[in-house]
Amino acid sequence: MVARRFQRDPERPDRDDVVGRLRLRRDGEVARSKGEVRDDEASERSANEDRVWVERARCGDHSAFEKLVEKYQERAVWIARGLISDPEIARDVAQESFLRVYRSLDRYDPAHRFYTWFYRIVVHLAIDALRRRRRVVPWKLTGTPHGEFEYREVAGRAPSLVETRERVRRILERVPPKYRMLIVLRDFEGFTSKEIADIADWNHATVRWRLHRARQLFREEWESAGYSVEL
């Protein structure tokens, strides 16, 4: 029922472009361009809808769980892909996350939002997959399997959107997973600090401190690669 491959909807915009719209602020913050303001009432309605679907799925209503899959599969893939660049592995992580959730529905606490519980599973599985991948194919800062990768700026030429996107991805790969996760959740996906605290199971102060450190690490790696501060 949930054992299906996730494919990109051709009518949806390419979420890779989000990375291309990133900019590095002078204060060291990696931020996404201004987006839509979160609607608290709509968010609460969505959370209540999820609780109803979970309860129905617990009672054996497969169509209710399919609604959860349809609602969250795309974002699950992109959260995983923020941690693991390989899109196939990211889709596998999302697939496994839904299977884990389906098998653990009785453990869901409706006092909490479904998506924070679900995305916690996505993040944990993505980090596990990243560690396994690194044991098999060690990351080399000086090159790639396809040859040498030059990080330095080309004098007098502004980077294209594709180049900027690739730079952000490669620099992000040099940030430790627990910090990379914070950049992906906050700056790519737009979660609030409170939501991240629920997803990561940390307190709010820890999230804020580690997010500051994550952005600092990204900035240091970005500048050490020879890139300009402004994207």
Tab-separated table of C-alpha atoms in Angstrom:
chain	number	residue	atom	x	y	z
A	1	MET	CA	0.000	0.000	0.000
A	2	VAL	CA	2.850	2.382	0.760
A	3	ALA	CA	5.409	0.337	-1.165
A	4	ARG	CA	5.570	2.575	-4.204
A	5	ARG	CA	8.313	4.650	-5.750
A	6	PHE	CA	8.000	8.397	-5.407
A	7	GLN	CA	8.305	10.341	-8.641
A	8	ARG	CA	8.451	14.059	-9.174
A	9	ASP	CA	5.241	15.689	-10.339
A	10	PRO	CA	6.124	17.418	-13.652
A	11	GLU	CA	3.578	20.154	-12.904
A	12	ARG	CA	5.306	21.153	-9.666
A	13	PRO	CA	8.262	23.584	-9.651
A	14	ASP	CA	11.699	22.034	-9.239
A	15	ARG	CA	12.580	22.294	-5.560
A	16	ASP	CA	16.284	22.300	-6.544
A	17	ASP	CA	15.701	25.938	-7.447
A	18	VAL	CA	15.279	26.673	-3.739
A	19	VAL	CA	18.983	26.026	-3.316
A	20	GLY	CA	19.725	28.364	-6.177
A	21	ARG	CA	17.803	31.146	-4.433
A	22	LEU	CA	19.862	30.912	-1.266
A	23	ARG	CA	21.935	33.891	-0.288
A	24	LEU	CA	24.692	34.161	2.322
A	25	ARG	CA	24.143	37.183	4.526
A	26	ARG	CA	27.042	39.180	5.887
A	27	ASP	CA	26.143	38.131	9.430
A	28	GLY	CA	26.767	34.515	8.439
A	29	GLU	CA	23.129	33.456	8.062
A	30	VAL	CA	22.128	31.237	5.193
A	31	ALA	CA	18.571	32.214	4.324
A	32	ARG	CA	15.930	31.513	1.737
A	33	SER	CA	14.323	34.335	-0.177
A	34	LYS	CA	11.214	35.753	1.484
A	35	GLY	CA	8.322	33.303	1.199
A	36	GLU	CA	4.770	32.908	2.316
A	37	VAL	CA	3.828	33.737	5.892
A	38	ARG	CA	2.729	30.699	7.877
A	39	ASP	CA	-0.999	30.742	8.629
A	40	ASP	CA	-1.464	29.480	12.195
A	41	GLU	CA	-5.142	28.676	11.759
A	42	ALA	CA	-4.535	26.757	8.550
A	43	SER	CA	-1.642	24.958	10.224
A	44	GLU	CA	-3.857	23.888	13.115
A	45	ARG	CA	-6.568	22.691	10.739
A	46	SER	CA	-3.960	20.687	8.866
A	47	ALA	CA	-2.671	19.143	12.104
A	48	ASN	CA	-6.188	18.162	13.162
A	49	GLU	CA	-6.798	16.654	9.735
A	50	ASP	CA	-3.635	14.569	10.157
A	51	ARG	CA	-4.841	13.304	13.537
A	52	VAL	CA	-8.113	12.169	11.976
A	53	TRP	CA	-6.286	10.375	9.167
A	54	VAL	CA	-3.925	8.673	11.612
A	55	GLU	CA	-6.827	7.465	13.743
A	56	ARG	CA	-8.622	6.137	10.675
A	57	ALA	CA	-5.429	4.434	9.482
A	58	ARG	CA	-5.063	2.809	12.896
A	59	CYS	CA	-8.523	1.338	12.380
A	60	GLY	CA	-7.463	-0.188	9.068
A	61	ASP	CA	-8.474	2.545	6.621
A	62	HIS	CA	-5.703	2.309	4.019
A	63	SER	CA	-7.030	5.286	2.066
A	64	ALA	CA	-6.487	7.511	5.118
A	65	PHE	CA	-2.814	6.584	5.228
A	66	GLU	CA	-2.552	7.169	1.495
A	67	LYS	CA	-3.689	10.738	2.148
A	68	LEU	CA	-0.800	11.199	4.580
A	69	VAL	CA	1.609	9.806	1.993
A	70	GLU	CA	0.289	12.144	-0.698
A	71	LYS	CA	0.497	15.114	1.647
A	72	TYR	CA	4.023	14.576	2.939
A	73	GLN	CA	5.933	12.498	0.383
A	74	GLU	CA	7.388	15.387	-1.613
A	75	ARG	CA	8.710	17.279	1.383
A	76	ALA	CA	10.052	14.064	2.917
A	77	VAL	CA	12.109	13.443	-0.222
A	78	TRP	CA	13.482	16.983	-0.218
A	79	ILE	CA	14.401	16.917	3.458
A	80	ALA	CA	16.243	13.654	2.865
A	81	ARG	CA	17.897	15.049	-0.250
A	82	GLY	CA	19.126	18.053	1.694
A	83	LEU	CA	21.094	15.621	3.844
A	84	ILE	CA	21.958	13.141	1.076
A	85	SER	CA	22.585	14.584	-2.370
A	86	ASP	CA	21.717	11.358	-4.178
A	87	PRO	CA	18.031	11.635	-5.234
A	88	GLU	CA	17.538	7.861	-5.420
A	89	ILE	CA	18.761	7.354	-1.859
A	90	ALA	CA	16.600	10.273	-0.729
A	91	ARG	CA	13.526	8.620	-2.239
A	92	ASP	CA	14.464	5.334	-0.569
A	93	VAL	CA	14.706	7.137	2.769
A	94	ALA	CA	11.262	8.682	2.305
A	95	GLN	CA	9.848	5.294	1.333
A	96	GLU	CA	11.318	3.610	4.409
A	97	SER	CA	10.097	6.455	6.619
A	98	PHE	CA	6.490	5.899	5.574
A	99	LEU	CA	6.854	2.158	6.153
A	100	ARG	CA	8.232	2.815	9.642
A	101	VAL	CA	5.382	5.188	10.404
A	102	TYR	CA	2.759	2.746	9.151
A	103	ARG	CA	4.141	0.004	11.373
A	104	SER	CA	4.279	2.354	14.362
A	105	LEU	CA	0.945	4.169	14.167
A	106	ASP	CA	-0.038	2.914	17.620
A	107	ARG	CA	2.953	4.787	19.055
A	108	TYR	CA	1.905	8.164	17.679
A	109	ASP	CA	0.878	10.640	20.386
A	110	PRO	CA	-1.926	12.879	19.043
A	111	ALA	CA	-0.914	15.555	21.551
A	112	HIS	CA	1.900	16.306	19.096
A	113	ARG	CA	1.733	17.194	15.422
A	114	PHE	CA	2.060	14.236	13.097
A	115	TYR	CA	4.565	15.887	10.782
A	116	THR	CA	7.132	16.565	13.531
A	117	TRP	CA	7.046	12.886	14.489
A	118	PHE	CA	7.243	11.821	10.855
A	119	TYR	CA	10.064	14.189	9.893
A	120	ARG	CA	12.065	13.055	12.929
A	121	ILE	CA	11.998	9.575	11.418
A	122	VAL	CA	12.992	10.959	7.999
A	123	VAL	CA	15.951	12.846	9.469
A	124	HIS	CA	17.190	9.876	11.504
A	125	LEU	CA	16.991	7.508	8.537
A	126	ALA	CA	18.676	10.048	6.254
A	127	ILE	CA	21.575	10.510	8.665
A	128	ASP	CA	21.920	6.727	9.021
A	129	ALA	CA	21.980	6.373	5.223
A	130	LEU	CA	24.550	9.155	4.972
A	131	ARG	CA	26.844	7.399	7.447
A	132	ARG	CA	26.534	4.087	5.618
A	133	ARG	CA	27.286	5.796	2.328
A	134	ARG	CA	30.394	7.458	3.730
A	135	ARG	CA	31.731	4.109	4.913
A	136	VAL	CA	31.371	2.760	1.374
A	137	VAL	CA	32.494	5.837	-0.611
A	138	PRO	CA	34.658	8.197	1.474
A	139	TRP	CA	34.145	11.875	0.617
A	140	LYS	CA	37.225	13.600	-0.790
A	141	LEU	CA	37.468	17.326	-0.408
A	142	THR	CA	39.897	17.618	-3.299
A	143	GLY	CA	37.905	15.837	-5.962
A	144	THR	CA	34.929	13.772	-7.083
A	145	PRO	CA	34.553	10.371	-8.769
A	146	HIS	CA	34.343	12.236	-12.089
A	147	GLY	CA	37.560	14.187	-11.662
A	148	GLU	CA	38.919	17.230	-9.888
A	149	PHE	CA	36.466	19.779	-8.542
A	150	GLU	CA	37.693	23.345	-8.478
A	151	TYR	CA	36.160	25.457	-5.713
A	152	ARG	CA	37.768	28.777	-6.576
A	153	GLU	CA	35.955	31.657	-8.195
A	154	VAL	CA	36.581	32.409	-11.855
A	155	ALA	CA	37.678	36.028	-11.907
A	156	GLY	CA	35.253	38.459	-13.513
A	157	ARG	CA	32.439	35.965	-14.034
A	158	ALA	CA	29.334	35.661	-11.877
A	159	PRO	CA	28.254	32.062	-11.150
A	160	SER	CA	25.159	30.740	-12.891
A	161	LEU	CA	22.152	29.437	-10.963
A	162	VAL	CA	23.254	25.851	-11.614
A	163	GLU	CA	26.791	26.596	-10.415
A	164	THR	CA	25.521	28.334	-7.289
A	165	ARG	CA	23.214	25.430	-6.510
A	166	GLU	CA	26.060	22.947	-6.909
A	167	ARG	CA	28.362	25.041	-4.737
A	168	VAL	CA	25.799	25.182	-1.940
A	169	ARG	CA	25.302	21.423	-2.116
A	170	ARG	CA	29.011	20.674	-2.027
A	171	ILE	CA	29.697	23.068	0.821
A	172	LEU	CA	26.741	21.664	2.740
A	173	GLU	CA	28.271	18.185	2.412
A	174	ARG	CA	31.274	19.471	4.365
A	175	VAL	CA	29.100	20.460	7.334
A	176	PRO	CA	28.622	17.696	9.981
A	177	PRO	CA	25.224	15.949	9.683
A	178	LYS	CA	23.674	17.255	12.913
A	179	TYR	CA	24.406	20.831	11.808
A	180	ARG	CA	23.539	20.196	8.179
A	181	MET	CA	20.132	18.957	9.330
A	182	LEU	CA	19.446	22.334	10.949
A	183	ILE	CA	20.300	24.292	7.809
A	184	VAL	CA	18.073	22.019	5.734
A	185	LEU	CA	15.120	22.244	8.127
A	186	ARG	CA	15.367	25.956	8.896
A	187	ASP	CA	16.842	27.598	5.824
A	188	PHE	CA	15.741	25.247	3.035
A	189	GLU	CA	12.395	24.063	4.384
A	190	GLY	CA	11.399	27.022	6.559
A	191	PHE	CA	10.552	25.220	9.798
A	192	THR	CA	10.416	27.362	12.936
A	193	SER	CA	12.851	26.808	15.805
A	194	LYS	CA	10.008	25.306	17.841
A	195	GLU	CA	9.143	22.855	15.072
A	196	ILE	CA	12.798	21.880	14.738
A	197	ALA	CA	12.999	21.341	18.503
A	198	ASP	CA	10.078	18.909	18.205
A	199	ILE	CA	11.581	17.151	15.184
A	200	ALA	CA	15.071	16.848	16.680
A	201	ASP	CA	13.802	16.231	20.225
A	202	TRP	CA	15.992	19.036	21.571
A	203	ASN	CA	15.071	22.006	23.709
A	204	HIS	CA	14.580	25.396	22.072
A	205	ALA	CA	17.834	26.864	23.425
A	206	THR	CA	19.832	23.954	22.000
A	207	VAL	CA	18.249	24.436	18.584
A	208	ARG	CA	19.048	28.143	18.536
A	209	TRP	CA	22.664	27.614	19.603
A	210	ARG	CA	23.274	24.753	17.167
A	211	LEU	CA	21.590	26.636	14.332
A	212	HIS	CA	23.913	29.576	14.949
A	213	ARG	CA	26.870	27.176	14.919
A	214	ALA	CA	25.599	25.449	11.758
A	215	ARG	CA	25.409	28.744	9.871
A	216	GLN	CA	28.831	29.693	11.164
A	217	LEU	CA	30.302	26.408	9.913
A	218	PHE	CA	28.655	26.847	6.520
A	219	ARG	CA	30.016	30.369	6.217
A	220	GLU	CA	33.538	29.234	7.156
A	221	GLU	CA	33.476	26.437	4.580
A	222	TRP	CA	32.002	28.775	1.961
A	223	GLU	CA	34.708	31.378	2.427
A	224	SER	CA	37.512	28.806	2.672
A	225	ALA	CA	36.403	27.550	-0.747
A	226	GLY	CA	37.108	31.013	-2.130
A	227	TYR	CA	33.528	32.060	-2.783
A	228	SER	CA	32.290	35.604	-2.336
A	229	VAL	CA	30.052	36.310	0.672
A	230	GLU	CA	27.154	37.586	-1.439
A	231	LEU	CA	25.453	34.990	-3.652
